[in-house]
Amino acid sequence: MKTKIALFLLALLVVGCTSSRPVVRTTTKPKVTTKKQPVTQNKSVTKPVTKSGESKNNTSTHTSTPKTDTQVSLEATSNVKTYAEEIQMYVDNFKEIAKNNMKTHGIPASITLAQGILESGAGKGKLAQSANNHFGIKCHTGWTGESVKHDDDAAQECFRKYEHPSESYRDHSLFLTSRTRYSNLFKLDKGDYESWAKGLKAAGYATDVKYPDKLIGLIERFELYKYDNEVLSRDFKPVKKEVILAQGADYYTIQQGDTLYSLSRRFNLTVDDLKKLNNMSDNAISIGQQIKIK
């Protein structure tokens, strides 16, 4: 009897030991699983970051920038950068007004359009947008119309405001014809836009030393002289300027597509050499501008 009882207890002990082994294995597996789960969750959390819309937007912005930069741009006196297509649209919008003013007041349409482009940034400048003022005309004594304040040579100066850009064009013509300091301009040939551009600077219309070159560059690049031709019934076409000799030093007239880098290669100079020769603080050049090359 004692032997049977001993055998029974031994059997229970063996069964207990064998049944405990799976329990140990079962508790071990969840531990491994719980270690892996946080890793899987972290990966899923990072996916929204890698798929962020912001990163995609930033990429698309950078890829589109070079396309814009390849366009030839002009820096207006209104500190607004304008492009060839915008300038041509501006010309198409205001060429008839400029021609009519030429017939009435004797100011070359090419000059009026070039000044409008330069002063207003082809209509994109702040004064053009807020006051329809395309020529930067200040209030001056006697102005009784509406006005706006705008920072220019001094802070918050008074500038004329118009209901429509055409009024600004008309006032530009009246402004030049009614002031004695511009009287010498009207002794010039109406088709001589180069003399008019230089005459405006000499009379004090602008302080920018490159102002005449900028006007001439715009007129020749966008063929604004054609509108003078239409009014004067002529077929004038400017002669392409090449390297010319002036006052013992070689000068070059900037053409479409020129850059300081391309000119440095052409004339065996460095960009810094060209800037020093011409007292330039930056790389900005304009069509029609004359620069020293020796």
Short mmCIF file of C-alpha atoms in Angstrom, two decimals:
data_model
loop_
_atom_site.label_atom_id
_atom_site.label_comp_id
_atom_site.label_asym_id
_atom_site.label_seq_id
_atom_site.Cartn_x
_atom_site.Cartn_y
_atom_site.Cartn_z
CA MET A 1 0.00 0.00 0.00
CA LYS A 2 2.79 2.36 0.92
CA THR A 3 4.46 1.48 -2.34
CA LYS A 4 1.35 2.42 -4.34
CA ILE A 5 1.04 5.72 -2.53
CA ALA A 6 4.70 6.53 -3.22
CA LEU A 7 4.30 5.67 -6.89
CA PHE A 8 1.17 7.89 -7.11
CA LEU A 9 2.95 10.89 -5.55
CA LEU A 10 5.92 10.38 -7.89
CA ALA A 11 3.59 10.37 -10.89
CA LEU A 12 1.95 13.60 -9.70
CA LEU A 13 5.37 15.20 -9.31
CA VAL A 14 6.41 14.19 -12.88
CA VAL A 15 3.13 15.52 -14.32
CA GLY A 16 3.52 18.79 -12.42
CA CYS A 17 7.04 19.30 -13.73
CA THR A 18 6.14 18.55 -17.34
CA SER A 19 3.10 20.84 -17.23
CA SER A 20 5.12 23.76 -15.87
CA ARG A 21 7.50 23.92 -18.84
CA PRO A 22 4.97 25.31 -21.36
CA VAL A 23 4.01 27.97 -18.85
CA VAL A 24 7.57 29.26 -18.76
CA ARG A 25 7.73 29.31 -22.55
CA THR A 26 4.40 31.10 -22.81
CA THR A 27 5.50 33.88 -20.49
CA THR A 28 8.75 34.26 -22.38
CA LYS A 29 7.13 34.81 -25.78
CA PRO A 30 5.00 37.78 -24.75
CA LYS A 31 8.11 39.48 -23.42
CA VAL A 32 9.76 39.19 -26.81
CA THR A 33 6.61 40.38 -28.52
CA THR A 34 6.26 43.41 -26.27
CA LYS A 35 9.81 44.41 -27.13
CA LYS A 36 9.10 44.24 -30.85
CA GLN A 37 5.79 46.07 -30.72
CA PRO A 38 7.20 49.46 -29.69
CA VAL A 39 9.63 49.29 -32.62
CA THR A 40 6.79 48.65 -35.02
CA GLN A 41 4.78 51.50 -33.52
CA ASN A 42 7.70 53.92 -33.82
CA LYS A 43 8.01 53.13 -37.51
CA SER A 44 4.36 53.85 -38.06
CA VAL A 45 4.68 57.13 -36.19
CA THR A 46 7.56 58.31 -38.35
CA LYS A 47 5.69 57.70 -41.61
CA PRO A 48 3.57 60.87 -41.43
CA VAL A 49 6.78 62.88 -40.98
CA THR A 50 8.39 61.44 -44.10
CA LYS A 51 5.17 62.01 -46.04
CA SER A 52 4.74 65.56 -44.78
CA GLY A 53 3.01 67.89 -47.22
CA GLU A 54 5.43 70.62 -46.20
CA SER A 55 8.43 68.77 -47.49
CA LYS A 56 6.67 68.15 -50.78
CA ASN A 57 5.70 71.79 -51.08
CA ASN A 58 9.23 72.92 -50.36
CA THR A 59 10.55 70.61 -53.05
CA SER A 60 8.10 71.89 -55.65
CA THR A 61 8.93 75.48 -54.79
CA HIS A 62 12.63 74.95 -55.32
CA THR A 63 12.14 73.15 -58.59
CA SER A 64 9.97 75.93 -60.01
CA THR A 65 12.36 78.77 -59.07
CA PRO A 66 14.95 78.17 -61.80
CA LYS A 67 12.25 78.46 -64.47
CA THR A 68 11.45 81.96 -63.26
CA ASP A 69 15.10 82.91 -62.90
CA THR A 70 15.83 82.01 -66.52
CA GLN A 71 13.65 84.89 -67.65
CA VAL A 72 15.42 88.19 -68.29
CA SER A 73 14.36 90.68 -65.67
CA LEU A 74 14.71 94.41 -65.16
CA GLU A 75 14.97 96.14 -61.80
CA ALA A 76 12.62 99.11 -61.80
CA THR A 77 13.14 102.31 -59.82
CA SER A 78 10.10 101.21 -57.83
CA ASN A 79 12.23 98.30 -56.54
CA VAL A 80 9.93 95.78 -58.20
CA LYS A 81 11.43 93.08 -60.39
CA THR A 82 9.60 92.73 -63.69
CA TYR A 83 9.93 90.26 -66.53
CA ALA A 84 9.81 90.47 -70.30
CA GLU A 85 6.29 89.07 -70.63
CA GLU A 86 4.93 91.50 -68.04
CA ILE A 87 6.65 94.44 -69.71
CA GLN A 88 5.26 93.51 -73.12
CA MET A 89 1.75 93.25 -71.64
CA TYR A 90 2.22 96.67 -70.08
CA VAL A 91 3.29 98.14 -73.44
CA ASP A 92 0.27 96.62 -75.16
CA ASN A 93 -2.03 98.16 -72.54
CA PHE A 94 -0.64 101.70 -72.72
CA LYS A 95 0.89 102.18 -76.19
CA GLU A 96 -2.21 103.90 -77.60
CA ILE A 97 -2.36 106.32 -74.66
CA ALA A 98 1.35 107.11 -75.12
CA LYS A 99 0.90 107.72 -78.86
CA ASN A 100 -2.09 110.01 -78.28
CA ASN A 101 -0.11 111.99 -75.71
CA MET A 102 2.74 112.29 -78.19
CA LYS A 103 0.39 113.79 -80.76
CA THR A 104 -1.05 116.23 -78.23
CA HIS A 105 2.00 117.18 -76.14
CA GLY A 106 5.04 116.29 -78.28
CA ILE A 107 6.70 113.81 -75.90
CA PRO A 108 8.00 110.67 -77.67
CA ALA A 109 5.72 107.71 -77.00
CA SER A 110 8.83 105.58 -76.53
CA ILE A 111 10.05 107.82 -73.71
CA THR A 112 6.66 107.89 -72.00
CA LEU A 113 6.32 104.10 -72.14
CA ALA A 114 9.89 103.48 -70.99
CA GLN A 115 9.43 105.84 -68.05
CA GLY A 116 6.14 104.18 -67.16
CA ILE A 117 7.76 100.75 -67.20
CA LEU A 118 10.73 101.86 -65.14
CA GLU A 119 8.92 104.06 -62.62
CA SER A 120 6.00 101.69 -61.99
CA GLY A 121 7.69 98.31 -62.39
CA ALA A 122 5.40 97.67 -65.38
CA GLY A 123 2.41 98.54 -63.22
CA LYS A 124 3.42 96.30 -60.31
CA GLY A 125 4.88 98.98 -58.04
CA LYS A 126 3.20 100.14 -54.84
CA LEU A 127 2.32 103.62 -56.16
CA ALA A 128 0.90 102.19 -59.37
CA GLN A 129 -1.20 99.69 -57.44
CA SER A 130 -2.44 101.99 -54.68
CA ALA A 131 -2.65 105.32 -56.50
CA ASN A 132 -2.54 104.59 -60.27
CA ASN A 133 0.61 106.75 -60.24
CA HIS A 134 2.87 105.28 -62.93
CA PHE A 135 5.52 108.00 -63.01
CA GLY A 136 6.29 108.66 -59.36
CA ILE A 137 5.00 112.23 -59.56
CA LYS A 138 4.92 113.90 -56.15
CA CYS A 139 2.24 116.32 -55.01
CA HIS A 140 4.30 119.51 -55.39
CA THR A 141 2.85 122.97 -54.80
CA GLY A 142 -0.57 123.52 -56.33
CA TRP A 143 -1.77 119.91 -56.38
CA THR A 144 -5.38 119.80 -55.15
CA GLY A 145 -6.26 116.21 -56.05
CA GLU A 146 -6.10 113.09 -53.92
CA SER A 147 -2.76 111.91 -52.58
CA VAL A 148 -1.03 109.05 -50.79
CA LYS A 149 1.98 108.87 -48.50
CA HIS A 150 4.97 106.83 -49.67
CA ASP A 151 8.60 106.50 -48.59
CA ASP A 152 10.95 107.83 -51.26
CA ASP A 153 13.87 110.25 -50.81
CA ALA A 154 12.34 110.94 -47.40
CA ALA A 155 9.83 109.09 -45.25
CA GLN A 156 6.12 109.42 -46.02
CA GLU A 157 6.33 111.86 -48.92
CA CYS A 158 3.20 113.06 -50.69
CA PHE A 159 2.44 111.49 -54.08
CA ARG A 160 -0.42 112.18 -56.45
CA LYS A 161 -3.29 109.71 -56.67
CA TYR A 162 -5.41 109.14 -59.78
CA GLU A 163 -8.65 107.32 -60.51
CA HIS A 164 -7.20 105.66 -63.63
CA PRO A 165 -3.69 105.12 -65.04
CA SER A 166 -4.60 107.15 -68.13
CA GLU A 167 -4.87 110.21 -65.86
CA SER A 168 -1.35 109.51 -64.67
CA TYR A 169 -0.13 109.42 -68.29
CA ARG A 170 -1.87 112.71 -69.05
CA ASP A 171 -0.48 114.32 -65.90
CA HIS A 172 3.01 113.14 -66.82
CA SER A 173 2.75 115.00 -70.13
CA LEU A 174 1.37 118.12 -68.46
CA PHE A 175 4.07 117.92 -65.81
CA LEU A 176 6.84 118.03 -68.43
CA THR A 177 5.23 120.68 -70.63
CA SER A 178 4.38 123.05 -67.77
CA ARG A 179 7.78 123.25 -66.07
CA THR A 180 10.48 125.47 -67.46
CA ARG A 181 13.32 123.17 -66.48
CA TYR A 182 12.09 120.68 -69.09
CA SER A 183 11.64 123.29 -71.84
CA ASN A 184 14.86 122.32 -73.63
CA LEU A 185 13.47 118.85 -74.20
CA PHE A 186 10.88 120.22 -76.59
CA LYS A 187 13.60 121.69 -78.81
CA LEU A 188 14.77 118.14 -79.54
CA ASP A 189 13.68 115.94 -82.41
CA LYS A 190 10.55 114.08 -81.29
CA GLY A 191 12.06 110.86 -82.57
CA ASP A 192 15.42 111.27 -80.85
CA TYR A 193 14.73 109.15 -77.80
CA GLU A 194 18.41 109.01 -76.80
CA SER A 195 18.61 112.79 -76.44
CA TRP A 196 15.29 112.85 -74.60
CA ALA A 197 16.49 110.20 -72.15
CA LYS A 198 19.68 112.12 -71.43
CA GLY A 199 17.79 115.41 -71.29
CA LEU A 200 15.41 114.12 -68.63
CA LYS A 201 18.33 113.19 -66.42
CA ALA A 202 20.06 116.54 -67.04
CA ALA A 203 16.85 118.39 -66.14
CA GLY A 204 16.65 116.56 -62.82
CA TYR A 205 13.78 114.14 -63.43
CA ALA A 206 15.77 111.33 -61.77
CA THR A 207 18.86 111.08 -59.59
CA ASP A 208 19.91 107.66 -60.89
CA VAL A 209 23.05 108.13 -63.02
CA LYS A 210 22.01 105.11 -65.11
CA TYR A 211 18.53 106.49 -65.78
CA PRO A 212 19.16 107.42 -69.45
CA ASP A 213 20.79 104.06 -70.16
CA LYS A 214 17.86 102.23 -68.60
CA LEU A 215 15.33 104.14 -70.70
CA ILE A 216 17.30 103.64 -73.91
CA GLY A 217 17.77 99.96 -73.10
CA LEU A 218 14.02 99.46 -72.65
CA ILE A 219 13.19 101.40 -75.82
CA GLU A 220 15.57 99.37 -77.96
CA ARG A 221 14.90 96.00 -76.43
CA PHE A 222 11.11 96.26 -76.67
CA GLU A 223 11.25 98.32 -79.89
CA LEU A 224 9.25 101.15 -78.37
CA TYR A 225 10.63 103.47 -81.08
CA LYS A 226 8.10 101.83 -83.41
CA TYR A 227 5.34 103.84 -81.75
CA ASP A 228 7.27 107.05 -82.43
CA ASN A 229 7.53 105.88 -86.03
CA GLU A 230 3.76 105.43 -86.24
CA VAL A 231 3.10 108.96 -85.03
CA LEU A 232 5.86 110.51 -87.16
CA SER A 233 5.11 108.34 -90.22
CA ARG A 234 8.69 107.14 -90.58
CA ASP A 235 10.61 103.87 -90.57
CA PHE A 236 13.48 104.45 -88.16
CA LYS A 237 15.48 101.55 -86.83
CA PRO A 238 18.42 102.03 -84.41
CA VAL A 239 21.88 100.93 -85.49
CA LYS A 240 23.23 98.13 -83.32
CA LYS A 241 25.93 99.53 -81.09
CA GLU A 242 29.29 97.81 -80.85
CA VAL A 243 32.48 98.53 -78.94
CA ILE A 244 33.32 102.20 -79.40
CA LEU A 245 36.32 104.33 -78.55
CA ALA A 246 35.62 107.31 -76.31
CA GLN A 247 38.01 109.68 -74.56
CA GLY A 248 40.98 107.36 -74.99
CA ALA A 249 39.34 104.36 -73.31
CA ASP A 250 37.39 101.44 -74.76
CA TYR A 251 33.69 101.28 -73.93
CA TYR A 252 31.11 98.63 -74.65
CA THR A 253 27.36 99.13 -74.92
CA ILE A 254 25.35 96.44 -73.12
CA GLN A 255 23.25 94.27 -75.43
CA GLN A 256 20.42 91.84 -74.72
CA GLY A 257 21.71 88.70 -73.00
CA ASP A 258 24.94 90.28 -71.71
CA THR A 259 26.08 89.59 -68.14
CA LEU A 260 29.20 90.73 -66.33
CA TYR A 261 30.43 87.15 -66.45
CA SER A 262 29.96 86.80 -70.23
CA LEU A 263 31.65 90.18 -70.76
CA SER A 264 34.57 89.20 -68.53
CA ARG A 265 35.11 86.11 -70.71
CA ARG A 266 34.75 88.14 -73.89
CA PHE A 267 37.24 90.82 -72.94
CA ASN A 268 39.65 88.64 -70.93
CA LEU A 269 38.86 90.32 -67.61
CA THR A 270 37.50 89.16 -64.30
CA VAL A 271 34.09 90.26 -63.04
CA ASP A 272 35.84 92.16 -60.25
CA ASP A 273 38.00 93.97 -62.83
CA LEU A 274 34.90 95.14 -64.69
CA LYS A 275 33.25 96.29 -61.46
CA LYS A 276 36.35 98.25 -60.42
CA LEU A 277 36.70 99.87 -63.86
CA ASN A 278 33.10 101.07 -63.69
CA ASN A 279 32.79 101.80 -59.95
CA MET A 280 30.03 99.20 -59.64
CA SER A 281 28.85 97.97 -56.26
CA ASP A 282 26.88 95.03 -57.67
CA ASN A 283 26.48 92.99 -60.86
CA ALA A 284 23.44 94.88 -62.17
CA ILE A 285 23.70 96.10 -65.77
CA SER A 286 21.05 97.36 -68.19
CA ILE A 287 20.64 97.22 -71.95
CA GLY A 288 22.05 100.34 -73.58
CA GLN A 289 24.41 101.07 -70.68
CA GLN A 290 28.02 101.82 -71.64
CA ILE A 291 30.77 100.31 -69.51
CA LYS A 292 34.55 100.56 -69.59
CA ILE A 293 36.35 97.46 -70.72
CA LYS A 294 39.94 98.81 -70.54
#
